[in-house]
Short mmCIF file of C-alpha atoms in Angstrom, two decimals:
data_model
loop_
_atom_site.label_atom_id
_atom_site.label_comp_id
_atom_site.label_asym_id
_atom_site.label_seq_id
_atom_site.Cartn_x
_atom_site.Cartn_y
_atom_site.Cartn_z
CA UNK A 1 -5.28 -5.57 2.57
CA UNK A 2 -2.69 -3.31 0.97
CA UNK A 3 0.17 -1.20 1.80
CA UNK A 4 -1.69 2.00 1.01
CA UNK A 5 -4.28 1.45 3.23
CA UNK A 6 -5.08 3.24 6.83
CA UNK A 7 -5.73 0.30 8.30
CA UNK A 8 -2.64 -1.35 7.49
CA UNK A 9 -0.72 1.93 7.95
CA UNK A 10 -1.67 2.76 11.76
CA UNK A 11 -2.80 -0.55 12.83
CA UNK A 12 -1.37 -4.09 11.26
CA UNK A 13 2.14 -3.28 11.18
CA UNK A 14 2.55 -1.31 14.59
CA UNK A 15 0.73 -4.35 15.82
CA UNK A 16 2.91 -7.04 14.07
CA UNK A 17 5.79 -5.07 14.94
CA UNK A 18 5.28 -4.88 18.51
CA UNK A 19 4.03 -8.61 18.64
CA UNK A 20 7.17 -9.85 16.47
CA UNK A 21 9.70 -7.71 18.85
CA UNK A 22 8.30 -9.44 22.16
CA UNK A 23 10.44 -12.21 21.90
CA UNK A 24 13.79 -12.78 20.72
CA UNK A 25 13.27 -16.22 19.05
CA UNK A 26 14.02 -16.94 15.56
CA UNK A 27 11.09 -19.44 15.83
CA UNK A 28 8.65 -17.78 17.82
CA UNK A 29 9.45 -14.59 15.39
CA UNK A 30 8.66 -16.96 12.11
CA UNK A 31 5.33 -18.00 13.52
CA UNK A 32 4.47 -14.42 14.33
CA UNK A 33 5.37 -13.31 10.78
CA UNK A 34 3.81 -16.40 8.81
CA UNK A 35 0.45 -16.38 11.21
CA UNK A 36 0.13 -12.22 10.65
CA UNK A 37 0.95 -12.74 6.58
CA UNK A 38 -2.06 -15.24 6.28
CA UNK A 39 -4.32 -12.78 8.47
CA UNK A 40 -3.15 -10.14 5.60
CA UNK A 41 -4.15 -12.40 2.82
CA UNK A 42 -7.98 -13.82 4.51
CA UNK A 43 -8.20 -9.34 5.24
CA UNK A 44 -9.43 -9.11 1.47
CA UNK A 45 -10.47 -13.16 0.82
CA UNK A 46 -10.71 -15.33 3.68
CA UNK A 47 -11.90 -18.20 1.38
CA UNK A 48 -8.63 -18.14 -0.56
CA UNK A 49 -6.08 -18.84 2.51
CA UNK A 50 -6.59 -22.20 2.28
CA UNK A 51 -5.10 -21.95 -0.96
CA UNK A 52 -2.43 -20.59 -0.10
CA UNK A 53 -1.54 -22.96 2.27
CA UNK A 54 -2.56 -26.16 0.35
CA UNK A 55 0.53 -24.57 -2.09
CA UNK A 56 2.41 -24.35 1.04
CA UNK A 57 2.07 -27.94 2.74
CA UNK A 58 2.36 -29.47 -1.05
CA UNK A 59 5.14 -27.93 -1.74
CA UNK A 60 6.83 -28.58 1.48
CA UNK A 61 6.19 -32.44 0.61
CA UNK A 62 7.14 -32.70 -3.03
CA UNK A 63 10.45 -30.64 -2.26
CA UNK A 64 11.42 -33.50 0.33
CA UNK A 65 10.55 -36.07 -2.31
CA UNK A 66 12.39 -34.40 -5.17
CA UNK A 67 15.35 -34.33 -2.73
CA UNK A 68 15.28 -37.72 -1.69
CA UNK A 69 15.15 -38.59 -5.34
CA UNK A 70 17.16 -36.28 -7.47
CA UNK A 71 19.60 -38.40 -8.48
CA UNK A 72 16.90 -40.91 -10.44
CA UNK A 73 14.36 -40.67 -12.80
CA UNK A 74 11.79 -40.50 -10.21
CA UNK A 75 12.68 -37.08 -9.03
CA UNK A 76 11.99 -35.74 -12.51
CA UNK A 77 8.64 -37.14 -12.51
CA UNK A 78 7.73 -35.69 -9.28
CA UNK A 79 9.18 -32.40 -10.02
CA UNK A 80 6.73 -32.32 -13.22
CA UNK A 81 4.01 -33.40 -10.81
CA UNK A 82 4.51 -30.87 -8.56
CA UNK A 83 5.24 -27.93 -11.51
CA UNK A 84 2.01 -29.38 -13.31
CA UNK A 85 -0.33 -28.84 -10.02
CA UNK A 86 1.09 -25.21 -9.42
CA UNK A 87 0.29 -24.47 -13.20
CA UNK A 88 -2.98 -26.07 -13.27
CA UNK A 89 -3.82 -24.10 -10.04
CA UNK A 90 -2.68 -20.89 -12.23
CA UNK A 91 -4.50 -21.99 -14.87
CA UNK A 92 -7.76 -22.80 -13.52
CA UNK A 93 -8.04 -19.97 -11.06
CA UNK A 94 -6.56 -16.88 -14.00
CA UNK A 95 -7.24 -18.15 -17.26
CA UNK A 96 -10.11 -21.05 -17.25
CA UNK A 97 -12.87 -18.34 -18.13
CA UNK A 98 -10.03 -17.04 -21.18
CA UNK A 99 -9.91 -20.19 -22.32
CA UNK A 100 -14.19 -21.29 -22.24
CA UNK A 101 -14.12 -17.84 -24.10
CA UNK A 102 -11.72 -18.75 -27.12
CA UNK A 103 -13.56 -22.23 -27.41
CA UNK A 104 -16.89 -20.85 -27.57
CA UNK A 105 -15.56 -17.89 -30.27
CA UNK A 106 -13.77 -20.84 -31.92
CA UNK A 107 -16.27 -23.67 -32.29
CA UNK A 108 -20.30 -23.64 -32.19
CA UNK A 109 -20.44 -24.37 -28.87
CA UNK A 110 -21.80 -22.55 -25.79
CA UNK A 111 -19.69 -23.91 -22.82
CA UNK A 112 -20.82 -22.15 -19.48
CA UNK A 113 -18.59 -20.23 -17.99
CA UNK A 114 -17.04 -21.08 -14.47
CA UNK A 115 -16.92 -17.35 -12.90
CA UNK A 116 -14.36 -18.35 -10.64
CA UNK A 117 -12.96 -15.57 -8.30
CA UNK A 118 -9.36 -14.62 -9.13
CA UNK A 119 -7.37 -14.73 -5.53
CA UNK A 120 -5.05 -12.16 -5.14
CA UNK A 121 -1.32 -12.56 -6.21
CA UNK A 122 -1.61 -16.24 -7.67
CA UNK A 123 0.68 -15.53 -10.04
CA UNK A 124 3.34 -14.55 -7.80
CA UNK A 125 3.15 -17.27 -5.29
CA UNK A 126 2.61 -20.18 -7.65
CA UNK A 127 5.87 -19.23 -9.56
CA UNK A 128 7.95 -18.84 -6.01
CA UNK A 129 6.83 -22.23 -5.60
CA UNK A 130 7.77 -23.48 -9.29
CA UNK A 131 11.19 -21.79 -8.50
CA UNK A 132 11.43 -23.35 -5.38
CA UNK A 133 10.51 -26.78 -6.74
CA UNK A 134 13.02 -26.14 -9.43
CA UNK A 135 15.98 -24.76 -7.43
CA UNK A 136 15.28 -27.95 -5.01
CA UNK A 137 15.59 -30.10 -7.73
CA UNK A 138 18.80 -28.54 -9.19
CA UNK A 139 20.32 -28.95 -5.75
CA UNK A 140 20.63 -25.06 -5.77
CA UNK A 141 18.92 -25.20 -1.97
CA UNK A 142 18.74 -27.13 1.19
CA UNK A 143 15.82 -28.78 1.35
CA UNK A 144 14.33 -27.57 4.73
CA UNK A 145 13.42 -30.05 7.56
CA UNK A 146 11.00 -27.52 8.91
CA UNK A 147 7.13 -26.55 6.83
CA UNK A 148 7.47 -23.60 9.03
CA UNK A 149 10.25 -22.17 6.51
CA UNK A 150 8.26 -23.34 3.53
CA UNK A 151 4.84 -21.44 4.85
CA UNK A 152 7.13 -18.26 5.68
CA UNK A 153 9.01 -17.97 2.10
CA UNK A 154 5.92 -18.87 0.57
CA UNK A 155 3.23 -16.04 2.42
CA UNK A 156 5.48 -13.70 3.65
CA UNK A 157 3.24 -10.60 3.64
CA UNK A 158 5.38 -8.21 2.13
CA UNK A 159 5.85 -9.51 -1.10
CA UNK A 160 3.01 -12.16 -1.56
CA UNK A 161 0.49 -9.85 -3.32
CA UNK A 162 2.78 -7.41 -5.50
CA UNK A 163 6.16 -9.30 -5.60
CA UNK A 164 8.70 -9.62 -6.17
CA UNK A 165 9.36 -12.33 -7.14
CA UNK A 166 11.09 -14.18 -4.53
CA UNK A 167 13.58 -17.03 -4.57
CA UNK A 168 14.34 -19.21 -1.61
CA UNK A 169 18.05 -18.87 -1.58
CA UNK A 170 17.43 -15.08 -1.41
CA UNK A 171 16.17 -15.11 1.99
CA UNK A 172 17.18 -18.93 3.19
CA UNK A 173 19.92 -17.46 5.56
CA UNK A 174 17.95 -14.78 6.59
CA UNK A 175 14.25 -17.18 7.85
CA UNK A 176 17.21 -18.70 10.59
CA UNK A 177 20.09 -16.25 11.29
CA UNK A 178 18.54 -12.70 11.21
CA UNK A 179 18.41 -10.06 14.06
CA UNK A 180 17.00 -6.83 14.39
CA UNK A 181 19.19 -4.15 13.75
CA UNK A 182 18.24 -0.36 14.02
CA UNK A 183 20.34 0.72 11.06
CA UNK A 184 18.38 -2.08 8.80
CA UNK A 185 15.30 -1.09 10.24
CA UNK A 186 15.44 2.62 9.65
CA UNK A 187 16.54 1.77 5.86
CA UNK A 188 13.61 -0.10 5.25
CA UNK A 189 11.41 2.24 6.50
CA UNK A 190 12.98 5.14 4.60
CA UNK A 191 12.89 2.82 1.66
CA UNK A 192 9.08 1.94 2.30
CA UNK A 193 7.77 5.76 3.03
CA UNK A 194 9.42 6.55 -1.01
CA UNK A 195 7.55 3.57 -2.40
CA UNK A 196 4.15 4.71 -0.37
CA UNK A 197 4.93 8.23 -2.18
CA UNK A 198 5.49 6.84 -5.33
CA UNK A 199 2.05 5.34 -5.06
CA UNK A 200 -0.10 7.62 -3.43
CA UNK A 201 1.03 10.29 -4.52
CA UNK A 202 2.16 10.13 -8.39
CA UNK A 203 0.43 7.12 -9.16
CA UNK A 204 -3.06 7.82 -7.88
CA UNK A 205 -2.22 11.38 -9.04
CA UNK A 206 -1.58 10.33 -12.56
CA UNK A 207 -4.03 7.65 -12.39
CA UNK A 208 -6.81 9.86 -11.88
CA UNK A 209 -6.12 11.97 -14.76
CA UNK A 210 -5.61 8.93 -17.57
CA UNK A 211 -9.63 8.23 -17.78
CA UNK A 212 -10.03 11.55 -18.89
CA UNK A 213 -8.05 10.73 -22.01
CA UNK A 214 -7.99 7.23 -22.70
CA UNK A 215 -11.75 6.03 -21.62
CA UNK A 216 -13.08 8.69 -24.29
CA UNK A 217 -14.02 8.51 -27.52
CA UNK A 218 -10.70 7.89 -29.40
CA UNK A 219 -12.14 8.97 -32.30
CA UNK A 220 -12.32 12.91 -30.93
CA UNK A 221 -8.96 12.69 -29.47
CA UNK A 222 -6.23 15.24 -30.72
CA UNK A 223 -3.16 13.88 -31.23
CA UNK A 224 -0.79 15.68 -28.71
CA UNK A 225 -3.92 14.42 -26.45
CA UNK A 226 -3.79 11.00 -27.11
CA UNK A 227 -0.23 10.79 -26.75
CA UNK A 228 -0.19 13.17 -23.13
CA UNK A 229 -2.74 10.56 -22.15
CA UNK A 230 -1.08 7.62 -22.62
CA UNK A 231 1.90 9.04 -21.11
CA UNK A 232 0.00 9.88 -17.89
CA UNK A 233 -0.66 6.06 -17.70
CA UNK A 234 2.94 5.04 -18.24
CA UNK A 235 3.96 7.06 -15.04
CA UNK A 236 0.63 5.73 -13.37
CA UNK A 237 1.77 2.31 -13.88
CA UNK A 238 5.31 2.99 -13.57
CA UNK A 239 5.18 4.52 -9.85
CA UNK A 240 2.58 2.25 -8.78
CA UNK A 241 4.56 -1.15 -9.56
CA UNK A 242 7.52 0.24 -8.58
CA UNK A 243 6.06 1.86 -5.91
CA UNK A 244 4.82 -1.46 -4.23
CA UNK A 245 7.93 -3.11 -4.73
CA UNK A 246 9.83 0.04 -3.02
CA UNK A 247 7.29 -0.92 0.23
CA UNK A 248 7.83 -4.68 -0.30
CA UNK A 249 11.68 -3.81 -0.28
CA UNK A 250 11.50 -1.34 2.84
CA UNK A 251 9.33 -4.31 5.13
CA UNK A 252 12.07 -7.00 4.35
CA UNK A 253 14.36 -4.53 5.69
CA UNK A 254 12.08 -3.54 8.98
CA UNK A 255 12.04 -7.51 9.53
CA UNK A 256 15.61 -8.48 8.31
CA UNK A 257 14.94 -10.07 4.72
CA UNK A 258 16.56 -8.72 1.82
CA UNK A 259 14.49 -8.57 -1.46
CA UNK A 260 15.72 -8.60 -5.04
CA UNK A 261 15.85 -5.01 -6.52
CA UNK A 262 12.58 -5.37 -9.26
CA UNK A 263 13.14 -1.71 -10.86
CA UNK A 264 16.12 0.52 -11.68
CA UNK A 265 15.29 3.52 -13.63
CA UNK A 266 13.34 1.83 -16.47
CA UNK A 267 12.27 4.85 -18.56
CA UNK A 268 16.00 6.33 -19.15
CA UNK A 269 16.61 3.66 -21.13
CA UNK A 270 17.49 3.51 -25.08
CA UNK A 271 16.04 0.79 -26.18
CA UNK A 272 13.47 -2.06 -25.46
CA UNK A 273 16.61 -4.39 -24.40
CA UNK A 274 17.88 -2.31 -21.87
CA UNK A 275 14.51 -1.63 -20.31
CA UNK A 276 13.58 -5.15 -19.96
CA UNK A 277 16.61 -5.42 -17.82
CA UNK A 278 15.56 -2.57 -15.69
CA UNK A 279 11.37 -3.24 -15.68
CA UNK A 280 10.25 -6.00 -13.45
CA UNK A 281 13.47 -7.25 -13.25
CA UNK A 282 12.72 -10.50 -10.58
CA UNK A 283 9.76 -11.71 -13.52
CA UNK A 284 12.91 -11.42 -16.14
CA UNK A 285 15.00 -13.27 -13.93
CA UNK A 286 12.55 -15.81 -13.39
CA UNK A 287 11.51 -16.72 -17.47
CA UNK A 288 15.33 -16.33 -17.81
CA UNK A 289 16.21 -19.34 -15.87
CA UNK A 290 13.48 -21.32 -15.71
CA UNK A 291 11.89 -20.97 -19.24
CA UNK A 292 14.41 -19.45 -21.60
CA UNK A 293 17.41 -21.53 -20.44
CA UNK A 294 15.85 -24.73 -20.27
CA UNK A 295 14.49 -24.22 -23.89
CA UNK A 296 17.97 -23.85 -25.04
CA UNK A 297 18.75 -20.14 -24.39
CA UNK A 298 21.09 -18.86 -27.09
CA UNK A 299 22.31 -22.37 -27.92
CA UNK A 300 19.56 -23.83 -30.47
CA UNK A 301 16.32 -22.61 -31.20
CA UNK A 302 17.10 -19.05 -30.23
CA UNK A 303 14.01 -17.41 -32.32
CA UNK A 304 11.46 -20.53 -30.83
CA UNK A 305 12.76 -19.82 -27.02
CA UNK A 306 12.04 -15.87 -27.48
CA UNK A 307 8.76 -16.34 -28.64
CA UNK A 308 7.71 -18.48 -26.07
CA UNK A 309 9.31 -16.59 -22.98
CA UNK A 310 7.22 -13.09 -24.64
CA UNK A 311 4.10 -15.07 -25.61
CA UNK A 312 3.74 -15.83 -21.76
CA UNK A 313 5.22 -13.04 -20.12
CA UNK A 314 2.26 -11.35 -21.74
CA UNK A 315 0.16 -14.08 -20.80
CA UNK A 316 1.35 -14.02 -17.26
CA UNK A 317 0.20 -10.34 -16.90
CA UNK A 318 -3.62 -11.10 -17.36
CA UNK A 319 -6.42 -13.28 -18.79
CA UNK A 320 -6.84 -11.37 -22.39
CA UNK A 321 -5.50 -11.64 -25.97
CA UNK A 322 -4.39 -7.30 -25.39
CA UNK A 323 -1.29 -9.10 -23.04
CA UNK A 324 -0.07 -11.78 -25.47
CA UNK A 325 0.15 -8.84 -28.01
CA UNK A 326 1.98 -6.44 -25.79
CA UNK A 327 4.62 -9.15 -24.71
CA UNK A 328 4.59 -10.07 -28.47
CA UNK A 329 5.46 -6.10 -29.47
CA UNK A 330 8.05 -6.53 -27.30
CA UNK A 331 9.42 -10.43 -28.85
CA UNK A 332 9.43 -7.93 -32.41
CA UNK A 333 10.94 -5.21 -30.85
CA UNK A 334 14.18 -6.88 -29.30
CA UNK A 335 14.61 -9.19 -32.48
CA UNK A 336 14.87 -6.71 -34.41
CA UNK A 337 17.27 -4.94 -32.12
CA UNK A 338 19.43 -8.01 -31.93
CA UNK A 339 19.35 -8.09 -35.11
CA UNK A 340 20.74 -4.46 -36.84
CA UNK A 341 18.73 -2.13 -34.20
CA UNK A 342 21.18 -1.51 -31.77
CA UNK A 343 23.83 -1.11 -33.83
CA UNK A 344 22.64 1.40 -35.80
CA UNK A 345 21.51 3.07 -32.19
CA UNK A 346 24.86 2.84 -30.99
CA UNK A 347 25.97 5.42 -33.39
CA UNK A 348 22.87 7.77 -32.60
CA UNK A 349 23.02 10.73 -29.93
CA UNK A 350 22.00 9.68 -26.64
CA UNK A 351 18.57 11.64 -27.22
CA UNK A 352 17.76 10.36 -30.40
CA UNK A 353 18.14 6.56 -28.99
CA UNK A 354 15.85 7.56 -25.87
CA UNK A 355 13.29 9.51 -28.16
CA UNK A 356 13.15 6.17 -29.57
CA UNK A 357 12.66 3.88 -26.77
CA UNK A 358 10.01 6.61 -25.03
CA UNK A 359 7.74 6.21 -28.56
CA UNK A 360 8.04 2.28 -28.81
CA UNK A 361 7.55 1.97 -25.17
CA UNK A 362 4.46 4.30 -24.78
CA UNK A 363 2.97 2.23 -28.13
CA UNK A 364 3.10 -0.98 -26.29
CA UNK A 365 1.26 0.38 -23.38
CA UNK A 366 -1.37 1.14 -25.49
CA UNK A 367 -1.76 -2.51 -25.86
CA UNK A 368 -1.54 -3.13 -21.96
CA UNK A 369 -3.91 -0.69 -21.26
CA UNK A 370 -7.26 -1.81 -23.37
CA UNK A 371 -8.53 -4.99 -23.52
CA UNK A 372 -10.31 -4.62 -26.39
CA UNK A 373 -7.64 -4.74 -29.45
CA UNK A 374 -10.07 -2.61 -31.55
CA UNK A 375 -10.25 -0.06 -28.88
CA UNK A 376 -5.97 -0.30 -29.03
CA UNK A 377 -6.04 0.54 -32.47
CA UNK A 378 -8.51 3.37 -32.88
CA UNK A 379 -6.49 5.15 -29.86
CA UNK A 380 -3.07 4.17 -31.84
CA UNK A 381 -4.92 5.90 -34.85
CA UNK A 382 -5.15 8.51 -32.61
CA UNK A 383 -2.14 9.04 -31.43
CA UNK A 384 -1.03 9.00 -35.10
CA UNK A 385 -3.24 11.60 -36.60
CA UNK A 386 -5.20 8.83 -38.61
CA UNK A 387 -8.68 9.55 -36.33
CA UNK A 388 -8.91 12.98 -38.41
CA UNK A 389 -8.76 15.50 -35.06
CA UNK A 390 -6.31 18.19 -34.75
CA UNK A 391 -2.80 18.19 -33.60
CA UNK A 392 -4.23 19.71 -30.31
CA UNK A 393 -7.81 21.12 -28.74
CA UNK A 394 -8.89 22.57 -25.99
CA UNK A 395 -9.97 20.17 -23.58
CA UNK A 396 -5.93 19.04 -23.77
CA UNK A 397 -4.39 22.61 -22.96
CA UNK A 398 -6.69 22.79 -20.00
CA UNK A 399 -5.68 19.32 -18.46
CA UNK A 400 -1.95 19.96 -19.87
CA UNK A 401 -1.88 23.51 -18.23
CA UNK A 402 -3.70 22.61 -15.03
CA UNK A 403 -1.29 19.66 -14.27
CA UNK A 404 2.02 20.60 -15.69
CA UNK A 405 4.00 20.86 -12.41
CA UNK A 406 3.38 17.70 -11.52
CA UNK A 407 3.65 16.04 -15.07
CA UNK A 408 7.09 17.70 -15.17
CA UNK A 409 7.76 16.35 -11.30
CA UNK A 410 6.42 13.43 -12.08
CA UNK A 411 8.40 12.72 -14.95
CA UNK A 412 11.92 14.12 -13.41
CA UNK A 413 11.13 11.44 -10.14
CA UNK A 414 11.00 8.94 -12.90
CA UNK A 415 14.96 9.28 -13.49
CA UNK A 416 17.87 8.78 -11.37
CA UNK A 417 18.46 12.56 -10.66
CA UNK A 418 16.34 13.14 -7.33
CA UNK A 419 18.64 10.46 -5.93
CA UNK A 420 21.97 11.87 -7.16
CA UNK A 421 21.11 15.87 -6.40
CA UNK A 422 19.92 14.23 -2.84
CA UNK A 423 23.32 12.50 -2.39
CA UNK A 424 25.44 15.15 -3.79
CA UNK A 425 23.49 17.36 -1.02
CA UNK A 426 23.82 15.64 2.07
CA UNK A 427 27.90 14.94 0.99
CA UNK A 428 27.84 18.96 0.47
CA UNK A 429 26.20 19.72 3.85
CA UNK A 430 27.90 17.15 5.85
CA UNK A 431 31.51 18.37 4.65
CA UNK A 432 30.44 21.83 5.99
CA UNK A 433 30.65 21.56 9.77
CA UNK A 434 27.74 24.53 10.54
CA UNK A 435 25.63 22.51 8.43
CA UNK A 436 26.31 19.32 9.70
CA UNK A 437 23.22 18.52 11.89
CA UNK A 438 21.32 19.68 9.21
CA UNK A 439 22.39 16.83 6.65
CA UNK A 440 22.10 14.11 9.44
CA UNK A 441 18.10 15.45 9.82
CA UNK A 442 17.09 16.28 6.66
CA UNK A 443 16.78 13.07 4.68
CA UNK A 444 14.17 11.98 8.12
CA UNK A 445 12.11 15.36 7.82
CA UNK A 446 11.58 14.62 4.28
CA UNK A 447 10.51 11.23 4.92
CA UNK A 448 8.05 11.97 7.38
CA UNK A 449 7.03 14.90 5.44
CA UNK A 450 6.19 12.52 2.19
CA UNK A 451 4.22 9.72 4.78
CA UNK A 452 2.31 12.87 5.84
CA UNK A 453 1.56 13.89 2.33
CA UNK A 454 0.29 10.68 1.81
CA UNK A 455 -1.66 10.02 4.53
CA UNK A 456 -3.16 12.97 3.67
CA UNK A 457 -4.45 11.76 0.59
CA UNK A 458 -5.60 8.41 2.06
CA UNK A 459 -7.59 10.52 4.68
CA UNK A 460 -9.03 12.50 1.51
CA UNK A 461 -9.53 10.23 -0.98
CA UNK A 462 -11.45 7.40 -2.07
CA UNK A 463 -9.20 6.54 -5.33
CA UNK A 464 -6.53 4.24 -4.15
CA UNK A 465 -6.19 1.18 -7.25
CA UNK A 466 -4.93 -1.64 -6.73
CA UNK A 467 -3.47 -2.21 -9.95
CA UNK A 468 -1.92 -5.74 -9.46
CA UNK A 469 -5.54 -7.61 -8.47
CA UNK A 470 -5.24 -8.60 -12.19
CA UNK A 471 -2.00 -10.23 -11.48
#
């Protein structure tokens, strides 16, 4: 099951919601929440629940041993124990049929493949229970007395299939001393109707039109074509992952968690450095402290650390070489801006720096978006005039014509100014005391207005990607 779904929309959360507001009970309302996040997970593969709660009950039990034996060297070897089975679960389930692949390309051997099912949003739960491990470990966290608490961090529907990534102290508090409040409620629901819009609306939108350029022929691909295409599918994949963590966000709220912000305006930045602190920000966070640090960070073997934490944050994103070299583009890319880039940016105009930043960054989705590395670099040949096509053709001015209003929406809802003309709106309207009723309903209207609109396309449409079943 997934957020943009009918189902989910009209039926599984008015009916968690009026199930989880029956009773008062902190307890009562963690049972409700952990039993209704497993019947999410089993909605799509029923098989694969026990997995997540064999991470849950194992984790529950090597936490309490870590704890009891921090202090000596037996708590490290349990806490390597424990990381080892999470990653070999990972491992097994995501990249087993990778690896058979390599060894068979490698050496004259045929190994049969496993064709093992990948379940849903292993990535993300494994590493919330590495962090929690981890954090446990550091003495960062109480160690909690209860597997009820360890089941609900771990499954909690809301951000078990998309992220993000969640850590235990962001929400420890909140799994024993939250209450519903209306206020908290009616943000998260505001803040899960945008992310729904963002998804259905200008992802799918967008989504629908990328095929059209990058699934051709790259080899009769104009050049302004290639390069509209390949934008198209950095706003697809922009508003859909920041889309689902938008509705991730808003259903903490409607339940009283609070999730880590995972996107802020990624494609105003200037550079690859600053967008990697505004893209996925809770995976960042997470290779930050509990790769990059422990490597050494900045302290001694700088250059090694790097090119480990990029090698498998490209790694992490899916089962194919096409990943390690994106997240490798990237290890180049912020070297070399560490290294004299930045300065020399520093001094440019603010446009030149972002004209910048928008060509490196659609270049590296190039390499997320095909597999096939050949296929990368005969639509990178495209995109730089090397394929031998024109600068433009017709097929592109149709599309480009046809769509411009919402390539130009599309692209403006990708910056920061909806939300400041919004605010600057509502302070305008609410200072003028005619107007005031209207800036106390308007920001509602144009909620329900966008769930409408979206609706509306679930009701009419059968394209609806989920986009993180790779993940």
């Amino acid at each position: 099951m997934v957020f943009s779904n009918l189902f989910f929309l009209y039926f599984f959360l008015p009916a968690l919601f009026l199930v989880y507001i029956a009773r008062k009970n902190a307890g009562y309302r963690n049972w409700v929440l952990i039993l209704f996040s497993f019947l999410f997970y089993a909605w799509g593969e029923p098989v694969w629940v026990a997995l997540l709660a064999f991470c849950g009950v194992t984790g529950y039990y090597f936490g309490r041993w870590i704890d009891a034996n921090r202090d000596g060297p037996k708590g490290k070897w349990l806490l390597g124990a424990a990381v080892a089975l999470n990653l070999s679960l990972l491992g097994f389930f995501k990249y087993i049929d990778f690896l058979i692949g390599n060894v068979n390309a490698l050496l004259p051997v045929e190994l049969p493949y496993v064709g093992v099912a990948l379940p849903i949003g292993i990535s993300f739960f494994t590493f919330q229970m590495i962090s929690y491990l981890i954090d446990v470990y550091r003495g960062d966290i109480r160690t909690p007395t209860s597997l009820t608490k360890v089941l609900l961090y771990l499954s909690l529907f809301p951000q078990l299939i998309a992220g993000p990534i969640v850590r235990y102290t962001d929400i420890q508090h909140e799994m024993e001393n939250r209450r519903f409040r209306l206020a908290s409620f009616s943000e998260g629901v505001s803040r899960f109707v945008i992310g729904l819009g963002k998804k259905v609306i200008l992802a799918n939108t967008a989504g629908e039109l990328v095929p059209v350029f990058m699934d051709g022929s790259a080899g009769e691909m104009s050049v302004l074509g290639a390069w509209f295409g390949i934008t198209l599918y950095a706003l697809q994949i922009y508003f859909d992952f920041s889309g689902y963590s938008d509705m991730a966000i808003g259903l903490g709220k409607m339940f009283g968690f609070t999730y880590p912000e995972n996107f802020r305006y990624p494609y105003v930045s200037r550079s690859a450095t600053d967008f990697w602190r505004r893209w996925n920000m809770s995976l960042g966070s997470f290779f930050r402290d509990y790769v990059y640090i422990p490597l050494g960070g900045n302290r001694r073997l700088q250059l090694r650390n790097l090119f480990v934490v990029w090698f498998l944050t490209g790694l992490w994103h899916g089962a194919s070489w096409n990943f390690v070299v994106w997240g490798l583009y990237f290890f180049v890319l912020l070297l070399l801006e560490k290294s004299f880039l930045l300065r020399w940016m520093d001094r440019l105009p603010r446009f030149a720096s972002h004209a910048y930043f928008v060509a490196i960054m659609l270049i590296g989705w190039v390499f997320f978006y095909f597999t096939d590395l050949g296929q990368a670099g005969r639509y990178l040949g495209a995109m730089f005039g090397l394929s031998g096509q024109p600068l433009l053709d017709t097929r592109l001015e149709i599309y480009f014509f046809d769509n411009l209003f919402f390539w130009i929406i599309a692209i403006i809802a990708a910056t920061p100014l909806p939300s400041a003309v919004a605010r600057k709106a509502v302070a305008a309207l609410s200072a003028m005391r005619p107007l005031r009723a209207v800036s106390v309903y308007a920001q509602p209207v144009y909620h329900f207005v966008v769930f409408l609109c979206s609706t509306t396309l679930l009701v009419g449409s059968t394209y609806n990607p989920f986009l993180y079943f790779r993940f």
